[in-house]
Coordinates of N, CA and C in Angstrom, one line a residue:
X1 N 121.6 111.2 61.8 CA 120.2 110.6 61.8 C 119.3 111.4 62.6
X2 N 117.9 111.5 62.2 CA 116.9 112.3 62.9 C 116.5 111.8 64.1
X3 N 115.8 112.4 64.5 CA 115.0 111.7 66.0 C 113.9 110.8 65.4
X4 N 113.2 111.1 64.4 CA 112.1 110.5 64.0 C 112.6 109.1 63.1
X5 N 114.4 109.1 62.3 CA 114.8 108.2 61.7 C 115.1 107.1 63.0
X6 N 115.6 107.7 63.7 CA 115.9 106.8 65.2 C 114.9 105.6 65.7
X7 N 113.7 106.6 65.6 CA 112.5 106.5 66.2 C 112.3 104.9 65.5
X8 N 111.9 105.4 64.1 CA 111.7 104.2 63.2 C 112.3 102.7 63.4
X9 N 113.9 103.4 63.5 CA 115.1 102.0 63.7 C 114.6 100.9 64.6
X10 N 114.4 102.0 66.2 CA 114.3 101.3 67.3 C 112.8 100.4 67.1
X11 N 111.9 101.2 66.8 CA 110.3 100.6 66.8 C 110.8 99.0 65.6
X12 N 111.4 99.4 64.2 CA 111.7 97.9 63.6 C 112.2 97.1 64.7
X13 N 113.3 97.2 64.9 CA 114.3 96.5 65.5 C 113.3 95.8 67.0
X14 N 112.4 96.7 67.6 CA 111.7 96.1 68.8 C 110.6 94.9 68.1
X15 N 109.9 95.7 66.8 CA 109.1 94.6 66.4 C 109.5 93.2 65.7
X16 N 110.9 93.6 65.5 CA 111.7 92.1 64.7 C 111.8 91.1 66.3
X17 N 111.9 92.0 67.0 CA 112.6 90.7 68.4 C 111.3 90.6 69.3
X18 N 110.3 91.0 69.0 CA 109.1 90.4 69.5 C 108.9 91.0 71.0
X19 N 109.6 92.5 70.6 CA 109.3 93.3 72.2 C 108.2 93.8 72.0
X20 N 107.0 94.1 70.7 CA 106.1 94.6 70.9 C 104.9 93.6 70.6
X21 N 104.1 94.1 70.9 CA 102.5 93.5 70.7 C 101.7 94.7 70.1
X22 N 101.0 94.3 69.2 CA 99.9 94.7 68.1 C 99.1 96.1 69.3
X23 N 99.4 97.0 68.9 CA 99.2 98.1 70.1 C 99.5 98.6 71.3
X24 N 100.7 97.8 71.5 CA 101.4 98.5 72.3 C 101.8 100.4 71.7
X25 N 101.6 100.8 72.8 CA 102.3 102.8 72.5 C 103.6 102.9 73.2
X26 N 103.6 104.5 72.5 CA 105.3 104.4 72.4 C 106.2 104.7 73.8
X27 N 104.8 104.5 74.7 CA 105.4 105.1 76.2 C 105.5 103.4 76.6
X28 N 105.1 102.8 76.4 CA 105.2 101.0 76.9 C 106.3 100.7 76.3
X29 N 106.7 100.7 75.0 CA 107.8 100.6 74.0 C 109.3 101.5 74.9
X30 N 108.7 102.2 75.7 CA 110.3 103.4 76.1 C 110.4 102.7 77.4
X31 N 109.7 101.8 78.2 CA 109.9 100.9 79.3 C 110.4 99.7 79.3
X32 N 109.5 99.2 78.2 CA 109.7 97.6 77.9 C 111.1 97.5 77.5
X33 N 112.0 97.9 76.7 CA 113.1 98.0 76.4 C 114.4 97.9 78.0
X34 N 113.7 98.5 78.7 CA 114.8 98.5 80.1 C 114.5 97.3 80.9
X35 N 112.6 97.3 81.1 CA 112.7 95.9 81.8 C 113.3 94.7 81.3
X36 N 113.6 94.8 80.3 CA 114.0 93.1 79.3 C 115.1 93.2 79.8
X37 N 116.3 94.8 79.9 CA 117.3 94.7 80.3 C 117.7 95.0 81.9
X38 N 117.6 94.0 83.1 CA 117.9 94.4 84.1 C 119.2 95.2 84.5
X39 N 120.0 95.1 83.5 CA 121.7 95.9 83.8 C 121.4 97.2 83.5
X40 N 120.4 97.9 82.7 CA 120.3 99.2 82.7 C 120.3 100.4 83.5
X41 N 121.0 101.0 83.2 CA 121.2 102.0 84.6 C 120.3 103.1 84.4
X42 N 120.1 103.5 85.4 CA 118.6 104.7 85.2 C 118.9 105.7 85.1
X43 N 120.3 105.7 84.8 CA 121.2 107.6 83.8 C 120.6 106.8 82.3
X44 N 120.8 106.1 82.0 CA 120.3 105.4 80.7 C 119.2 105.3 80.4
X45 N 118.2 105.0 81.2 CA 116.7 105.2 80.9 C 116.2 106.6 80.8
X46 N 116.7 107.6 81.4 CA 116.2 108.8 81.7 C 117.0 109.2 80.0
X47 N 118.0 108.9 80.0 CA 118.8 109.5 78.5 C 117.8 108.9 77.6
X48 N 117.3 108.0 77.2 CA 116.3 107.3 76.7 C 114.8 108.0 76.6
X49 N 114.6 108.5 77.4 CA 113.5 109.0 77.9 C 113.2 110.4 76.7
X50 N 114.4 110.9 77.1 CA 114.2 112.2 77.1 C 114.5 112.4 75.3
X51 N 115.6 111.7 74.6 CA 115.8 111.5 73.6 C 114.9 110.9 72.7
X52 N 114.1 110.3 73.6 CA 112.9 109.7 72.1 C 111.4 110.7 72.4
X53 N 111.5 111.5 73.1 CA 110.8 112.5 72.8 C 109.5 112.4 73.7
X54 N 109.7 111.4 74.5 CA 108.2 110.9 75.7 C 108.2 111.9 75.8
X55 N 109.0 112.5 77.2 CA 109.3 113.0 78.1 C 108.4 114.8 77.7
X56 N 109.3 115.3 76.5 CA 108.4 116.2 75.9 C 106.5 116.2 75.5
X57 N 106.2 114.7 75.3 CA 104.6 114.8 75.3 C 104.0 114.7 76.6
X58 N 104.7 114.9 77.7 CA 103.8 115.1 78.6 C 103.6 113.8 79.6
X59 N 104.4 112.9 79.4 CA 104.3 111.8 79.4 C 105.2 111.2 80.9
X60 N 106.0 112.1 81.4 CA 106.4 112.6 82.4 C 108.1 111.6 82.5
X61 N 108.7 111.3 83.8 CA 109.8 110.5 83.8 C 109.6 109.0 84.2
X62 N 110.6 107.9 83.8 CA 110.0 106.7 84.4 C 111.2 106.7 85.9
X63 N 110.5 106.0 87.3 CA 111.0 105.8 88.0 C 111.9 104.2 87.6
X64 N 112.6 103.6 89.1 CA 113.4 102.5 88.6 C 112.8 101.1 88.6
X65 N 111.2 101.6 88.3 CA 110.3 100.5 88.0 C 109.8 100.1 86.9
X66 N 110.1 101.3 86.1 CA 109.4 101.8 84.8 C 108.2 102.5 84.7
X67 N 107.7 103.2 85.6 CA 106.2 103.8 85.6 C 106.7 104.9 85.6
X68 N 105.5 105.8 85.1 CA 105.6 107.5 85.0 C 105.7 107.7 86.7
X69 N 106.5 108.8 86.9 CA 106.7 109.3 87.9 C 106.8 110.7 87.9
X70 N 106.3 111.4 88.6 CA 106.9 112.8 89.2 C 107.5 112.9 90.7
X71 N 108.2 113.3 90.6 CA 109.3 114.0 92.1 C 108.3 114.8 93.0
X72 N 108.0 114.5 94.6 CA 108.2 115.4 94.8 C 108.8 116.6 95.1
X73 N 108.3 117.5 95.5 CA 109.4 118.8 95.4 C 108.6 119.9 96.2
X74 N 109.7 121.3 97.0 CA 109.4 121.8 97.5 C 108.8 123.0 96.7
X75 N 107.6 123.4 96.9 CA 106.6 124.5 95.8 C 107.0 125.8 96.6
X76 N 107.3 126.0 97.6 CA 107.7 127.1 98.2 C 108.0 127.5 99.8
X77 N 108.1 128.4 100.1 CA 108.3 128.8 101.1 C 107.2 129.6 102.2
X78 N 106.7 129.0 103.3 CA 105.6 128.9 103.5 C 105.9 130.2 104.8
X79 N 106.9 130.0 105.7 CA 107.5 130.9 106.6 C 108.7 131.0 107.1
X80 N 109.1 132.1 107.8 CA 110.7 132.1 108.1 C 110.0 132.6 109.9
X81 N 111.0 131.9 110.6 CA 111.0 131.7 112.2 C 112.2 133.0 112.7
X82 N 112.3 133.2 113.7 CA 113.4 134.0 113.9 C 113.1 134.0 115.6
X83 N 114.4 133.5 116.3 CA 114.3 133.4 117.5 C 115.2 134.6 118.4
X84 N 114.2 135.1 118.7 CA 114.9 136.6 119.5 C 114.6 136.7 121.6
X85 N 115.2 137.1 121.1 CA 115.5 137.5 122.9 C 113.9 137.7 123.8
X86 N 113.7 139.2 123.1 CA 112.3 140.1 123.2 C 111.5 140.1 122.9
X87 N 110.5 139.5 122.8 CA 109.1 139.3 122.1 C 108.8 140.5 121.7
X88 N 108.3 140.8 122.9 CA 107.5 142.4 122.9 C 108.2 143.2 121.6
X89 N 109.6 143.1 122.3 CA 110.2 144.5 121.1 C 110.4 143.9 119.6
X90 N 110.2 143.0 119.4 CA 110.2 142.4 118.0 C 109.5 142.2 117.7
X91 N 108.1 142.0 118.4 CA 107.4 142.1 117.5 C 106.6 143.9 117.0
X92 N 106.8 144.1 118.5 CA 106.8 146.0 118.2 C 107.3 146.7 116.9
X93 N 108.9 145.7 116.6 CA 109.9 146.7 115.6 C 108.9 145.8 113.7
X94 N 108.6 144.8 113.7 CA 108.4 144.2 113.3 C 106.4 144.7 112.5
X95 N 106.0 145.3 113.6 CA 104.6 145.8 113.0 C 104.8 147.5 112.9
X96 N 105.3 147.7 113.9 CA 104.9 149.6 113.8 C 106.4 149.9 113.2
X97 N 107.6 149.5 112.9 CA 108.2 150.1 112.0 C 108.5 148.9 110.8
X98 N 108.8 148.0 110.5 CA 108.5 147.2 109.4 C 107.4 147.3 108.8
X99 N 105.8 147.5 109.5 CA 104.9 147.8 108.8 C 103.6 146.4 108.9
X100 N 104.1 145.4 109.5 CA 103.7 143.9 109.5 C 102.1 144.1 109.8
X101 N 101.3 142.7 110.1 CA 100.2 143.2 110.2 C 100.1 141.7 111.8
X102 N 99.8 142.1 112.8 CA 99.6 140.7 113.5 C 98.1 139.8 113.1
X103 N 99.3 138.4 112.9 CA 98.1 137.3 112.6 C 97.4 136.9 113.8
X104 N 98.5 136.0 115.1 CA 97.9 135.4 115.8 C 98.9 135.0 116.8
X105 N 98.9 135.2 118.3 CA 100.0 134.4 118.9 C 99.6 133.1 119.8
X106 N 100.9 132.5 119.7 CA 100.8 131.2 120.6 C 101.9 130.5 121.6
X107 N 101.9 129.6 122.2 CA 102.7 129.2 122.5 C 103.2 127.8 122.9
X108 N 104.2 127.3 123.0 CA 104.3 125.3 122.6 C 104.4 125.0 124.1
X109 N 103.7 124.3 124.6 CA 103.7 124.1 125.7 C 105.2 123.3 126.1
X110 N 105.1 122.0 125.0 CA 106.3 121.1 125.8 C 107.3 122.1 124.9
X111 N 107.1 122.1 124.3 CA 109.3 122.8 124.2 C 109.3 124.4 124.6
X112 N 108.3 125.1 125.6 CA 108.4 126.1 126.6 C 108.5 127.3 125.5
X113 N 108.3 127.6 125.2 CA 108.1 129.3 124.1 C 107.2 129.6 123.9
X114 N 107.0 131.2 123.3 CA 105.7 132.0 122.8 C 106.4 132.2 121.8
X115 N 105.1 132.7 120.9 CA 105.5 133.5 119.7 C 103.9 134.1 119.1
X116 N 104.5 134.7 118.0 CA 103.5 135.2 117.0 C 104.1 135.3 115.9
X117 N 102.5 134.9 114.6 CA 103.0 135.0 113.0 C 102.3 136.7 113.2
X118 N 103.4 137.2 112.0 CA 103.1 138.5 111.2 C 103.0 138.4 110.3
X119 N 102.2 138.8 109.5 CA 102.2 138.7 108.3 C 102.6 140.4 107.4
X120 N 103.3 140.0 106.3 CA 104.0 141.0 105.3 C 103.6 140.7 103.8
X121 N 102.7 141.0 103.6 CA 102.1 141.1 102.4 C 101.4 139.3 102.2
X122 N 102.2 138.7 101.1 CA 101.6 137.2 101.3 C 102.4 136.4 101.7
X123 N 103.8 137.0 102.8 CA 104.5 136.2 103.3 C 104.1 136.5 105.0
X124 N 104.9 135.3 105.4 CA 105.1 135.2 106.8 C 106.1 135.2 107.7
X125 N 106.3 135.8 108.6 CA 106.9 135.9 109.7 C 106.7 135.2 110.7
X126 N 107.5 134.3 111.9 CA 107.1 134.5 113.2 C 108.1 134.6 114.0
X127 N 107.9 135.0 115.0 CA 108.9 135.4 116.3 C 108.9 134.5 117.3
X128 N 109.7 134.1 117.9 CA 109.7 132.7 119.1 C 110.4 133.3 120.1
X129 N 110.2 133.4 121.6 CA 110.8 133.2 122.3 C 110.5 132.4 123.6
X130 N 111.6 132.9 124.6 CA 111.6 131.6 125.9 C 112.5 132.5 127.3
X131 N 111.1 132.3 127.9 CA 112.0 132.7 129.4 C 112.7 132.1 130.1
X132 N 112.4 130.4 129.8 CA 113.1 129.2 129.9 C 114.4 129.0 130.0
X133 N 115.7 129.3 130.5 CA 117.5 129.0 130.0 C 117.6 128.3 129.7
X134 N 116.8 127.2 129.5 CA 117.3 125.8 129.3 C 116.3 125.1 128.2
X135 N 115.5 125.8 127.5 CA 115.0 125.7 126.0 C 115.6 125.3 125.1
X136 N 115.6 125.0 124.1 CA 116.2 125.0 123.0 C 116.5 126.6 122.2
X137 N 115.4 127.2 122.0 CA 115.1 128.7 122.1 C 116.0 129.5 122.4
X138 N 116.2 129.3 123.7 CA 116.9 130.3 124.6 C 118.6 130.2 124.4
X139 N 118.7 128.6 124.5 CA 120.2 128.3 124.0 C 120.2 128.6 122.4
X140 N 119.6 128.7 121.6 CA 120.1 129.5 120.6 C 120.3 130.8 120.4
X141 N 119.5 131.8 120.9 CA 119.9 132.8 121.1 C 120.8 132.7 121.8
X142 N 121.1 132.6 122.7 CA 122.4 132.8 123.9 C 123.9 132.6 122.9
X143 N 123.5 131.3 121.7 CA 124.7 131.1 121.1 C 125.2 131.9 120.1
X144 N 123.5 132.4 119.0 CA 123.4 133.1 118.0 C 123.1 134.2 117.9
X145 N 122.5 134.7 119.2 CA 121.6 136.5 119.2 C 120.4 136.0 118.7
X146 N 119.9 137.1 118.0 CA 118.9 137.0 117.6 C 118.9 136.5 115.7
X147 N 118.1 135.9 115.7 CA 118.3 135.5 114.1 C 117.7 134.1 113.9
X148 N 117.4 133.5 112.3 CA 116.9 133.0 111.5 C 116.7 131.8 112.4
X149 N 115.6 131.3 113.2 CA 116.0 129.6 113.6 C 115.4 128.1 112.7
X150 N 114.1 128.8 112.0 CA 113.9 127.8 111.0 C 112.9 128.6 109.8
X151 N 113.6 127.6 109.2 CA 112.4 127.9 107.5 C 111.3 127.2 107.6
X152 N 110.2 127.5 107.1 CA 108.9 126.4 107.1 C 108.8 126.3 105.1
X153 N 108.6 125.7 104.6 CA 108.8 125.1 103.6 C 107.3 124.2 103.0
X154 N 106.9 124.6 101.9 CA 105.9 123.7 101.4 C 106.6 122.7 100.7
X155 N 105.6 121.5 100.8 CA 105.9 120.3 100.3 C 104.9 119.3 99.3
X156 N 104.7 119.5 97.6 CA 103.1 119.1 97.3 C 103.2 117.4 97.8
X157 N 103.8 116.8 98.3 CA 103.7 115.1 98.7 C 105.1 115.0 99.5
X158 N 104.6 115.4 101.0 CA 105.2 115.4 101.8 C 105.9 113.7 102.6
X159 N 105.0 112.7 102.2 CA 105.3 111.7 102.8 C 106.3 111.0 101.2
X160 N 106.1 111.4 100.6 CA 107.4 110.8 99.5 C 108.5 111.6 99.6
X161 N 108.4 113.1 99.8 CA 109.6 113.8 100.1 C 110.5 113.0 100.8
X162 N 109.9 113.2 102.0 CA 110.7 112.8 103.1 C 111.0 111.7 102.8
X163 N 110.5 110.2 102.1 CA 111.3 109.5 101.5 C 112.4 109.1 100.9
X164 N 112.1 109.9 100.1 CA 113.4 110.4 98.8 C 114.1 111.0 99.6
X165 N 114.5 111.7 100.7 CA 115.4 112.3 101.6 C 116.3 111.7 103.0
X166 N 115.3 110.7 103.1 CA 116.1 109.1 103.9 C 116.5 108.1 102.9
X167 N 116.5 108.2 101.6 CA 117.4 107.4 100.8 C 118.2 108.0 100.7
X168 N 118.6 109.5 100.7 CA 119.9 109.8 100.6 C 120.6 110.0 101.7
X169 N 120.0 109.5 102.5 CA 121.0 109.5 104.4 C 120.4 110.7 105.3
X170 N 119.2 111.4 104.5 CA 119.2 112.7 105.4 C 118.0 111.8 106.4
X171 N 119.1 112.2 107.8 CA 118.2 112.4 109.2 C 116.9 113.1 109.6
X172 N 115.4 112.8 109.8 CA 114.7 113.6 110.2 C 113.7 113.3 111.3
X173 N 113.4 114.5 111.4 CA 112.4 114.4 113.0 C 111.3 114.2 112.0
X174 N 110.3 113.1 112.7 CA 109.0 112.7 111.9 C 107.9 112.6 113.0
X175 N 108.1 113.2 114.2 CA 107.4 113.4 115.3 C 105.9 113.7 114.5
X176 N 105.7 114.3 113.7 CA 104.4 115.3 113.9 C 103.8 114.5 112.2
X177 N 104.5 113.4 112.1 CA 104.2 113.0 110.1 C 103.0 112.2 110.9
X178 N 102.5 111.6 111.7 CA 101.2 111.0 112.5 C 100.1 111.7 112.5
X179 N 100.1 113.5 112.1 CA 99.0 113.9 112.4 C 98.3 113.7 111.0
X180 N 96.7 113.0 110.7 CA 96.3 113.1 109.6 C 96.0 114.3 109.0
X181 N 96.2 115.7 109.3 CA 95.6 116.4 108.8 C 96.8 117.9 108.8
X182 N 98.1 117.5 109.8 CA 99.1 118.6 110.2 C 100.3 117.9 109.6
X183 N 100.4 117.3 108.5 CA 102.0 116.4 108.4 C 103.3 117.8 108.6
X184 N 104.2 117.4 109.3 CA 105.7 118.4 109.3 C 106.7 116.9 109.7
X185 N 107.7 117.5 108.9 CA 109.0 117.1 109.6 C 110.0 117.7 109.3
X186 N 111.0 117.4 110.1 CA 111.5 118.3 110.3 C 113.4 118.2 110.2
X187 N 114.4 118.7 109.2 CA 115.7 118.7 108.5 C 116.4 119.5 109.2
X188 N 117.6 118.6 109.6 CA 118.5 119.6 110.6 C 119.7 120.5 109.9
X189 N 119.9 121.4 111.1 CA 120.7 122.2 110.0 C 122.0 122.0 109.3
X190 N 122.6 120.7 109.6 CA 123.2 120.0 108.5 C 123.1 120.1 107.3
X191 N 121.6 119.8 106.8 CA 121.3 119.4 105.6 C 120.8 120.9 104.8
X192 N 120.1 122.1 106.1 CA 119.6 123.3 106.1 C 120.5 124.3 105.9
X193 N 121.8 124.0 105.5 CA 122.6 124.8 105.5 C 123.0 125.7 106.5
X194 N 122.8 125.4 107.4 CA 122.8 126.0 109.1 C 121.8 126.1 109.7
X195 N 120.4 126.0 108.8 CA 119.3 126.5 109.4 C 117.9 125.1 109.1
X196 N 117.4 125.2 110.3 CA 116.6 124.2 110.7 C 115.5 124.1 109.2
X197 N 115.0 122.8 108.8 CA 114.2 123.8 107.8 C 112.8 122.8 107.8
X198 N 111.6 122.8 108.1 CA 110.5 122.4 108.7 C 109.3 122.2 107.5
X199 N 109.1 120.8 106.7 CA 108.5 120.4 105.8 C 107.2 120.2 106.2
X200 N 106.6 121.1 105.6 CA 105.1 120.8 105.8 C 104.2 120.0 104.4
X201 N 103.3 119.2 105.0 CA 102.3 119.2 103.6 C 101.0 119.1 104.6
X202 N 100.4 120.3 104.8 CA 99.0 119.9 105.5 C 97.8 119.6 104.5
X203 N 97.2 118.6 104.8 CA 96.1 118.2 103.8 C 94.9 119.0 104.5
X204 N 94.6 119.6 105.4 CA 93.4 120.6 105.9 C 93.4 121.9 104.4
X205 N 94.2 122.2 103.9 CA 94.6 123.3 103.8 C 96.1 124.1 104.2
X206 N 96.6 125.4 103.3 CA 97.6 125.7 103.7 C 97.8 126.9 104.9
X207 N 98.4 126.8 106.1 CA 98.6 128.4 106.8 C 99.2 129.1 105.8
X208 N 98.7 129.8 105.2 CA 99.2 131.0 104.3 C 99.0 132.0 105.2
X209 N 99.4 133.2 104.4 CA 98.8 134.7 104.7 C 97.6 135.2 104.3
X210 N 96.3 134.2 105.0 CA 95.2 135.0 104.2 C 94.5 134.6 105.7
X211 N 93.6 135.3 105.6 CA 92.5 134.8 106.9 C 92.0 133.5 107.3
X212 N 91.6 132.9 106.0 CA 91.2 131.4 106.0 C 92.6 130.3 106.4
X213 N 93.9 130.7 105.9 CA 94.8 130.3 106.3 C 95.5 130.6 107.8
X214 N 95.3 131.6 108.3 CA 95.2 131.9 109.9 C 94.1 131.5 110.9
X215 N 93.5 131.2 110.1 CA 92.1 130.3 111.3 C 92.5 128.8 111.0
X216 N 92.9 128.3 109.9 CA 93.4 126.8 109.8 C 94.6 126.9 111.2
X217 N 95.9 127.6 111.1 CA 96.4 127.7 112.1 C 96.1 127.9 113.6
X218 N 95.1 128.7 113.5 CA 94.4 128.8 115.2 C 93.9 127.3 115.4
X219 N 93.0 127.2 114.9 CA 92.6 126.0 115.0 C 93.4 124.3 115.1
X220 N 94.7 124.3 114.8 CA 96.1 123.7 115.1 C 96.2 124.2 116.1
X221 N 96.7 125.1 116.7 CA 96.5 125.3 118.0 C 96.2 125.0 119.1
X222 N 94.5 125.0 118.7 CA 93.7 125.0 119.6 C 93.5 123.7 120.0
X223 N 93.9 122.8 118.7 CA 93.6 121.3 119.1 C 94.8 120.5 119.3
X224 N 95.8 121.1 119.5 CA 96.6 120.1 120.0 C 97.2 120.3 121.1
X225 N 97.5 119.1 122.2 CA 97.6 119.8 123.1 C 98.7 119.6 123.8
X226 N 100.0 119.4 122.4 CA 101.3 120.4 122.9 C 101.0 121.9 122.9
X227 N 99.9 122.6 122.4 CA 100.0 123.9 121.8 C 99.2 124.5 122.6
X228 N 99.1 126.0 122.6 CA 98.3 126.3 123.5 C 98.0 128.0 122.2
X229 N 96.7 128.4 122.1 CA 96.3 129.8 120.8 C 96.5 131.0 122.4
X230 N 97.2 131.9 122.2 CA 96.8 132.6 123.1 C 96.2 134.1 122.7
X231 N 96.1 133.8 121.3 CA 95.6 135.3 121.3 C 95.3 134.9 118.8
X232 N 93.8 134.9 119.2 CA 92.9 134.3 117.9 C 93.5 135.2 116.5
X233 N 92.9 134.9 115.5 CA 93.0 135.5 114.3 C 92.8 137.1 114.5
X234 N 93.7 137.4 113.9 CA 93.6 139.2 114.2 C 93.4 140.2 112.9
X235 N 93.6 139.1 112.0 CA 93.5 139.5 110.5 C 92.0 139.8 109.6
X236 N 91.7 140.9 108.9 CA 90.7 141.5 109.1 C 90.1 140.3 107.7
X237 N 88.9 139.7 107.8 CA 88.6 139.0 107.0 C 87.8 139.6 105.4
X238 N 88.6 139.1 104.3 CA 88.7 139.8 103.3 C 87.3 139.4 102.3

C-alpha cells in the first residue's frame, strides 16, 4: 500500500469515528489521533510523524504534548580553554609561532586566574592560569600538565537545553543562567567526556572571533564584578 493509499485509509477511518471536524489539517489529524490515545508511546508518535509525511512538509516533530517542537541543540563550538602552567610562554608559543592574533586578557577574580582569548582565524583560543596552589587551575595542571580544561560550546535555547539535560540526570553548574544577558552553564566532565564543557546562549550577542564579538566580551568583563578586563580589545577593527 502507498503512503498516499495509507493516507486516505487513516483520514476515512478518522472521519467515520468522528475524530475530525469540517477543516481540521493534516498536522491536527497527526496529533488528534495520540491525544484520544493516552497509552501511546512517543517512539509511536514520532513513527507516525514521520511516515505520514508531516514531518517532511516542514511541519517539524510533535513533543509529548502534541505540539510542533524543535530540540534544542548545540550549533557549535564557540572556544576551547587550555590550562597551562606559563601564561607568558603560551601565550608567546601560541601567537609568534602558531601565528594567533591577541584578542584580549583577563582575569576571575573569585576562582584566582588570568588568561587571554587568541584568536586563529574564526576560532578561539584561551589560556588560563594561576599562581594560586590551591585553585582549581593550578590543581589541574599539577594533575594533568598542561592541556584542554574546558570547551565553550554554543547553544541556540540555552535554558531548554539545559532542561532537556536534567531530565536525563545530567548535573549542572547554573551559577551564571541568572545573568539576563550572559546565560552559561556549566557540564562536568563526566558527561564531557573528561572535559569540562561550558554552554553558553548569550542573548547580547555572540563572543566570536570578530571585533564586535571581543568588545561584547570586554565589556562582560568589565561589568561583572567576579571579573576583572585587564588588557581591552586588541583586534584591529574590520
Amino acid at each position: 500500500m502507498s503512503r498516499s493509499d495509507s493516507w486516505r485509509l487513516i483520514r476515512r477511518r478518522s472521519e467515520r469515528n468522528s475524530l475530525r471536524t469540517p477543516g481540521t489539517d493534516r498536522a491536527r489529524l497527526g496529533s488528534a489521533d495520540f491525544r484520544s490515545c493516552p497509552s501511546a508511546s512517543r517512539e509511536m508518535r514520532a513513527r507516525f510523524w514521520t511516515h505520514s509525511g508531516l514531518e517532511s512538509e516542514g511541519l517539524g516533530t510533535p513533543n509529548s504534548t502534541g505540539k510542533d517542537h524543535k530540540l534544542a541543540r548545540i550549533t557549535g563550538i564557540n572556544h576551547i580553554a587550555f590550562a597551562v602552567k606559563d601564561l607568558p610562554a603560551a601565550l608567546d608559543n601560541a601567537i609568534n609561532v602558531l601565528g594567533g592574533e591577541m584578542m584580549m586578557e583577563f582575569e576571575s577574580i573569585e576562582d584566582r586566574y588570568q588568561g587571554a582569548c587568541v584568536r586563529f582565524g574564526v576560532s578561539i583560543m584561551s589560556f588560563i592560569s594561576s599562581n594560586d596552589p590551591d585553585s582549581f587551575i593550578s590543581k589541574f595542571v599539577e594533575r594533568h600538565g598542561n592541556g584542554i580544561q574546558h570547551i565553550g560550546l554554543e547553544i541556540d535555547d540555552i535554558e531548554e537545553y539545559v532542561t532537556e539535560l536534567e531530565s536525563k540526570g545530567v548535573k549542572l553548574d547554573k551559577t551564571e543562567m541568572e545573568d539576563d544577558d550572559y546565560q552559561e552553564a556549566l557540564v562536568g566532565p563526566k558527561t564531557g567526556n573528561g572535559v569540562v564543557l561550558q554552554l553558553t546562549g548569550w542573548k547580547a550577542g555572540p563572543f566570536d572571533a570578530t571585533y564586535d564579538g571581543c568588545e561584547r566580551l570586554c565589556q562582560k568583563y568589565s561589568q561583572n564584578p567576579k571579573l576583572n578586563l585587564l588588557a581591552g580589545n586588541q583586534l584591529r577593527k574590520e
